[in-house]
C-alpha positions as a Python dict, from the first residue, in 0.01 Angstrom:
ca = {
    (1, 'X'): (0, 0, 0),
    (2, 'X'): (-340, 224, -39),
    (3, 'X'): (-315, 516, -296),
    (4, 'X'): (-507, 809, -67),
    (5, 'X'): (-393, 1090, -343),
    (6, 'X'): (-774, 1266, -449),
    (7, 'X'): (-858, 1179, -808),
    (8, 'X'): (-868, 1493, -1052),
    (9, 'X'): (-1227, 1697, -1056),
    (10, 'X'): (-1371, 1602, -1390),
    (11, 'X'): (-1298, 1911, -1650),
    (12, 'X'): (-1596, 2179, -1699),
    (13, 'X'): (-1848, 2132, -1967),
    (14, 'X'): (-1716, 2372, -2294),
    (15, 'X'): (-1897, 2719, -2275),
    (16, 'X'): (-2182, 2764, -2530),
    (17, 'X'): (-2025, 2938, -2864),
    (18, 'X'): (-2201, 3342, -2937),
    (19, 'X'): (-2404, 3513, -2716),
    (20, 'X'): (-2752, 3434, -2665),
    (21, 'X'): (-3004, 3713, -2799),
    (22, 'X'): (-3107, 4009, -2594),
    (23, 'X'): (-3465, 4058, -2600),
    (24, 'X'): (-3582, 4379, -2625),
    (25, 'X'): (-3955, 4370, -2656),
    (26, 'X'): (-4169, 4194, -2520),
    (27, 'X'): (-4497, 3980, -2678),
    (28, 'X'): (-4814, 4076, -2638),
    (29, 'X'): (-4986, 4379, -2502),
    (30, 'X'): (-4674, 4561, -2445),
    (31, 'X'): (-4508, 4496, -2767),
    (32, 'X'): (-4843, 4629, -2922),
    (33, 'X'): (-4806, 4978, -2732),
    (34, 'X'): (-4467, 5048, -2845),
    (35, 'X'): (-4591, 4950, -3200),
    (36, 'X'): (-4853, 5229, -3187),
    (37, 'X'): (-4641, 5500, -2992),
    (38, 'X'): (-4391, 5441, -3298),
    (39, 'X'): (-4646, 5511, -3554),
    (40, 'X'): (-4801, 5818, -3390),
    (41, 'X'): (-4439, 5978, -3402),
    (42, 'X'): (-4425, 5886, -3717),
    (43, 'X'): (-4724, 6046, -3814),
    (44, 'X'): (-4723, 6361, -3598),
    (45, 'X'): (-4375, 6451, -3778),
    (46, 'X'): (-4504, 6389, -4107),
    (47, 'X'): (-4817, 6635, -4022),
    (48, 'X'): (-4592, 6903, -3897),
    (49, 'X'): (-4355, 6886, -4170),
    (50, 'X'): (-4655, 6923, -4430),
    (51, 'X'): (-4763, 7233, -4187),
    (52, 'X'): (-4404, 7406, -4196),
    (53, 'X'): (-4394, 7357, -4586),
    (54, 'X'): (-4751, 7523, -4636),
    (55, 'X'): (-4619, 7823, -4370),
    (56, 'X'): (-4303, 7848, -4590),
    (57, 'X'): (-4554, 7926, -4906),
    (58, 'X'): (-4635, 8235, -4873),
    (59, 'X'): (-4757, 8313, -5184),
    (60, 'X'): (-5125, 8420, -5250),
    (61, 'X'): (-5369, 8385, -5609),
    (62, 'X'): (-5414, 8703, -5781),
    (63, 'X'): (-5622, 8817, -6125),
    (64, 'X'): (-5389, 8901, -6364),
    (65, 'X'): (-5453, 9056, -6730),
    (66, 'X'): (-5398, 8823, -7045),
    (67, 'X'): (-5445, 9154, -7248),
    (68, 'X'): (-5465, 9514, -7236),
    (69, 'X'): (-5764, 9609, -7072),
    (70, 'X'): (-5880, 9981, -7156),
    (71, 'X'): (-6019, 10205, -6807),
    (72, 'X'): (-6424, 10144, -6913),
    (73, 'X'): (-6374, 9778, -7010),
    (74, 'X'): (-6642, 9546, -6860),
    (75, 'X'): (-6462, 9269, -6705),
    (76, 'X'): (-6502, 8923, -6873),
    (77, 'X'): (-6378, 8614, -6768),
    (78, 'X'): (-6174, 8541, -7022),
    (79, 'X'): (-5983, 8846, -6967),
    (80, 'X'): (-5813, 8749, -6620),
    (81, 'X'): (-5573, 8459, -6552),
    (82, 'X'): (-5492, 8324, -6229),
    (83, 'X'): (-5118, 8340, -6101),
    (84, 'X'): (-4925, 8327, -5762),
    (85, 'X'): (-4661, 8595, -5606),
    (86, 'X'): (-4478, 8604, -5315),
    (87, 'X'): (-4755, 8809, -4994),
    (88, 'X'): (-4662, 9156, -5013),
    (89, 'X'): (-4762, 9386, -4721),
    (90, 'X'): (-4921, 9710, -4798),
    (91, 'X'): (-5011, 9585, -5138),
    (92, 'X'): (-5373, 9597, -5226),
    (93, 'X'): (-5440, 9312, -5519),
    (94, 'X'): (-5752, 9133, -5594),
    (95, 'X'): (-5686, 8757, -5523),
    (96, 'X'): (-5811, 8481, -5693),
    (97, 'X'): (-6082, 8408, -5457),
    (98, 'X'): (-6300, 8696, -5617),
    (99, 'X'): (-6312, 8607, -5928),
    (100, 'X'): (-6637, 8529, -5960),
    (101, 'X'): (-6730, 8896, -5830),
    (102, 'X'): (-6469, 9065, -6061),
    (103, 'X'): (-6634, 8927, -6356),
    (104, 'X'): (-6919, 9157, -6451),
    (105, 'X'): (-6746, 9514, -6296),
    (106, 'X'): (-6559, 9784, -6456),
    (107, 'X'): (-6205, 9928, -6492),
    (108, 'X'): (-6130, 10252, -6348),
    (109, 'X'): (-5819, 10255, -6518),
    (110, 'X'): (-5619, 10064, -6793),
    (111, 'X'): (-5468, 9748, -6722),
    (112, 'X'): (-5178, 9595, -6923),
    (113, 'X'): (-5111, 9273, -7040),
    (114, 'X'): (-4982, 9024, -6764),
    (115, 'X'): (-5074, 9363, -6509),
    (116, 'X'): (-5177, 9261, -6192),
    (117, 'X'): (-5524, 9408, -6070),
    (118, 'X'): (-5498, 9643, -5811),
    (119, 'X'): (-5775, 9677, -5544),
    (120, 'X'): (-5869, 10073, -5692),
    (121, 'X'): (-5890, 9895, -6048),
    (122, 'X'): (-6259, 9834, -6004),
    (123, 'X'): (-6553, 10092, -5962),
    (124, 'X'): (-6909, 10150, -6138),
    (125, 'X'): (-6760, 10355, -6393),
    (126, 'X'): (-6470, 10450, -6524),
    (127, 'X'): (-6282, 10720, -6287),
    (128, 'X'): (-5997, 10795, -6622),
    (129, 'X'): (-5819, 10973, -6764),
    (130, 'X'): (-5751, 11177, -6378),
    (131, 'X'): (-5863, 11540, -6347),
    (132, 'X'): (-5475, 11654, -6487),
    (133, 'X'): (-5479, 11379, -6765),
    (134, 'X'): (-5581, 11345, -7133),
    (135, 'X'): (-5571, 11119, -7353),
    (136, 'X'): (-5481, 11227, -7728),
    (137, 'X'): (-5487, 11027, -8036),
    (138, 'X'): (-5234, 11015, -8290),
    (139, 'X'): (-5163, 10848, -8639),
    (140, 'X'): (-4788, 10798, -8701),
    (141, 'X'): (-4588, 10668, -9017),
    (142, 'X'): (-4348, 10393, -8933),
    (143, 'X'): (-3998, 10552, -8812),
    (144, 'X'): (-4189, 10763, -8604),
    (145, 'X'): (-4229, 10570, -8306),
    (146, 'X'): (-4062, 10189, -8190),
    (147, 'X'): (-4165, 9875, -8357),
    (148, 'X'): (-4141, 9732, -8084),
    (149, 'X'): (-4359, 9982, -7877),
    (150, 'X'): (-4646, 9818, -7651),
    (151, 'X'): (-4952, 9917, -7464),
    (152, 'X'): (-4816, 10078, -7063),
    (153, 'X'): (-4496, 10201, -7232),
    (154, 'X'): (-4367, 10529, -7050),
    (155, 'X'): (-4275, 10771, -7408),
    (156, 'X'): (-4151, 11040, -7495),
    (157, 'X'): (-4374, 11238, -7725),
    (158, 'X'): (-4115, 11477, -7936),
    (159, 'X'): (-4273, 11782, -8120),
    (160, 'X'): (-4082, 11984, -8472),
    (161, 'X'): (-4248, 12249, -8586),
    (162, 'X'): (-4070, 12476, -8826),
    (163, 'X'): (-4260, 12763, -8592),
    (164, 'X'): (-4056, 12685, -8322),
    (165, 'X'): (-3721, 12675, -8234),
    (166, 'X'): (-3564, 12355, -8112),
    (167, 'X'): (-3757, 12050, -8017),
    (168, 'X'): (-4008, 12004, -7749),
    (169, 'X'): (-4056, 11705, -7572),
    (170, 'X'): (-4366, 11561, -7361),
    (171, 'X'): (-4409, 11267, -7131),
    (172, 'X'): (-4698, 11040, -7205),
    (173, 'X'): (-4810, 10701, -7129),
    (174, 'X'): (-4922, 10470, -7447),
    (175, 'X'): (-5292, 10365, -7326),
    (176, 'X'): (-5356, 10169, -7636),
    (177, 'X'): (-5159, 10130, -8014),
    (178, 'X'): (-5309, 9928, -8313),
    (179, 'X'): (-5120, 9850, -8613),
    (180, 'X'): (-5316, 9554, -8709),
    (181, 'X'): (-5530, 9767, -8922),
    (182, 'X'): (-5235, 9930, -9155),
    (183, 'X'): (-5106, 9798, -9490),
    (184, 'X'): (-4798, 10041, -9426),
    (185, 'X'): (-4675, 9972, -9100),
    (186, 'X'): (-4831, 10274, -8960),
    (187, 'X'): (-5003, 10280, -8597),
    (188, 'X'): (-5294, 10454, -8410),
    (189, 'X'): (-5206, 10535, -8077),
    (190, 'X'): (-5405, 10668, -7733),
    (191, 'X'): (-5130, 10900, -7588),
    (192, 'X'): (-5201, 11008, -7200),
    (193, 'X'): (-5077, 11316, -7128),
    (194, 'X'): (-5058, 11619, -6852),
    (195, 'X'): (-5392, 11791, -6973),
    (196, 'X'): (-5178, 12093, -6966),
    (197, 'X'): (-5021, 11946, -7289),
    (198, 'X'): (-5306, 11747, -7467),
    (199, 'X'): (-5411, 12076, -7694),
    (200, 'X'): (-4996, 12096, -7781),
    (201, 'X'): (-4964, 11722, -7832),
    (202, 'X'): (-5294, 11680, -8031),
    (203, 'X'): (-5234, 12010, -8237),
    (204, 'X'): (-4908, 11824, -8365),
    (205, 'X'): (-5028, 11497, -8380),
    (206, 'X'): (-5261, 11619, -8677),
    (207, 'X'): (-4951, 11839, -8843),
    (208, 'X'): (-4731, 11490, -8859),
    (209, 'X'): (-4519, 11662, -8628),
    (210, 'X'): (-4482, 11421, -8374),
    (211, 'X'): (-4257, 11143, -8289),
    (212, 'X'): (-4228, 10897, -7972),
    (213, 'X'): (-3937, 10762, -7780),
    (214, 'X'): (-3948, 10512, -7579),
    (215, 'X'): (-3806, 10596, -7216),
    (216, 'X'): (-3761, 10467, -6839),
    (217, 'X'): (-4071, 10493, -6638),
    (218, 'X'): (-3896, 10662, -6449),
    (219, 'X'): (-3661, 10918, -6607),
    (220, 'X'): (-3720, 11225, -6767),
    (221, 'X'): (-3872, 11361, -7080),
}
């Protein structure tokens, strides 16, 4: 008797083991454009990141004074150093890109030590003291002004005089104090004062009658 039953289908090949890689670029001329669009990103952000940095410093170069500098000094240029503050509106400074010019001119008025030059700083001459200002000189004794007093301090300039009653007090501005040239600790001091109070000031200065205190620049005698 004939078997007629269909043989079994022969099993399927085993499937191939992973998965085969995706390809994302292409070779060739297309692969090269992506390559350069890629680095011109990469480029453009790098330039604008270097442009927001330099628009977030917004600091400017001014002259600034290593020393005091006396109203009539003839600028040198050995007498300015070059620093950088944060833009201030309203504000006239010389910057650092006049220099050159600066060197050569003269003060109008004093300039402290580590003072920033203002724009009215500079003229032909020197425009100081003011009409209503003075400036006195005095010789005091140690004990009769701060040790640690400076050119630019605001003072108080304190007059006894045994003609008097009680104790009158002045408000001044040091312009200049030397103590360099004393074996005693005394100084020599350029007092500017109300003109209305130089004759006063100067009259005691001479009499030892005078005395300075340091005060705020802004407070009262």
């Amino acid at each position: 008797m004939v078997d007629t039953k269909t043989p079994p289908a022969p099993p399927a090949p085993p499937k191939a083991q992973g998965t085969p890689p995706v390809r994302l670029l292409g070779s060739g001329p297309r692969r090269r454009r992506w390559l350069v669009l890629a680095l011109t990103l990469t480029v453009t952000g790098a330039l604008g990141g270097v442009l927001a940095l330099e628009q977030l410093d917004t600091r400017r170069g001014v002259l600034v004074a290593v020393t005091d500098l006396p109203a009539g000094h003839v600028v040198a240029a050995d007498d300015l150093r070059i620093e950088r503050i944060g833009a201030s509106e309203g504000v006239s400074l010389i910057g650092a890109e006049r220099l050159e010019e600066t060197v050569g001119r003269t003060l109008t008025v004093p300039v402290t030590e580590g003072g920033i030059l203002p724009e009215a700083a500079l003229g032909a001459e020197a425009a100081f003291p003011e009409s209503d200002r003075a400036v006195v000189g005095a010789a005091l004794r140690p004990g009769r002004f701060p040790a640690s007093l400076s050119a630019g301090a605001a003072v108080s300039v304190v007059v006894t005089a045994e003609e008097t009653e009680g104790v009158e007090a002045y408000r001044a501005l040091v312009q200049s104090i030397d103590t360099a040239s004393s074996t005693d600790g005394s100084a020599t001091l350029e007092l500017v004062v109300a003109s209305t109070d130089a004759a006063r000031i100067a009259s005691a200065a001479a009499a030892e009658q005078v005395s300075l205190v340091q005060v705020n620049p802004r407070g009262g005698a």
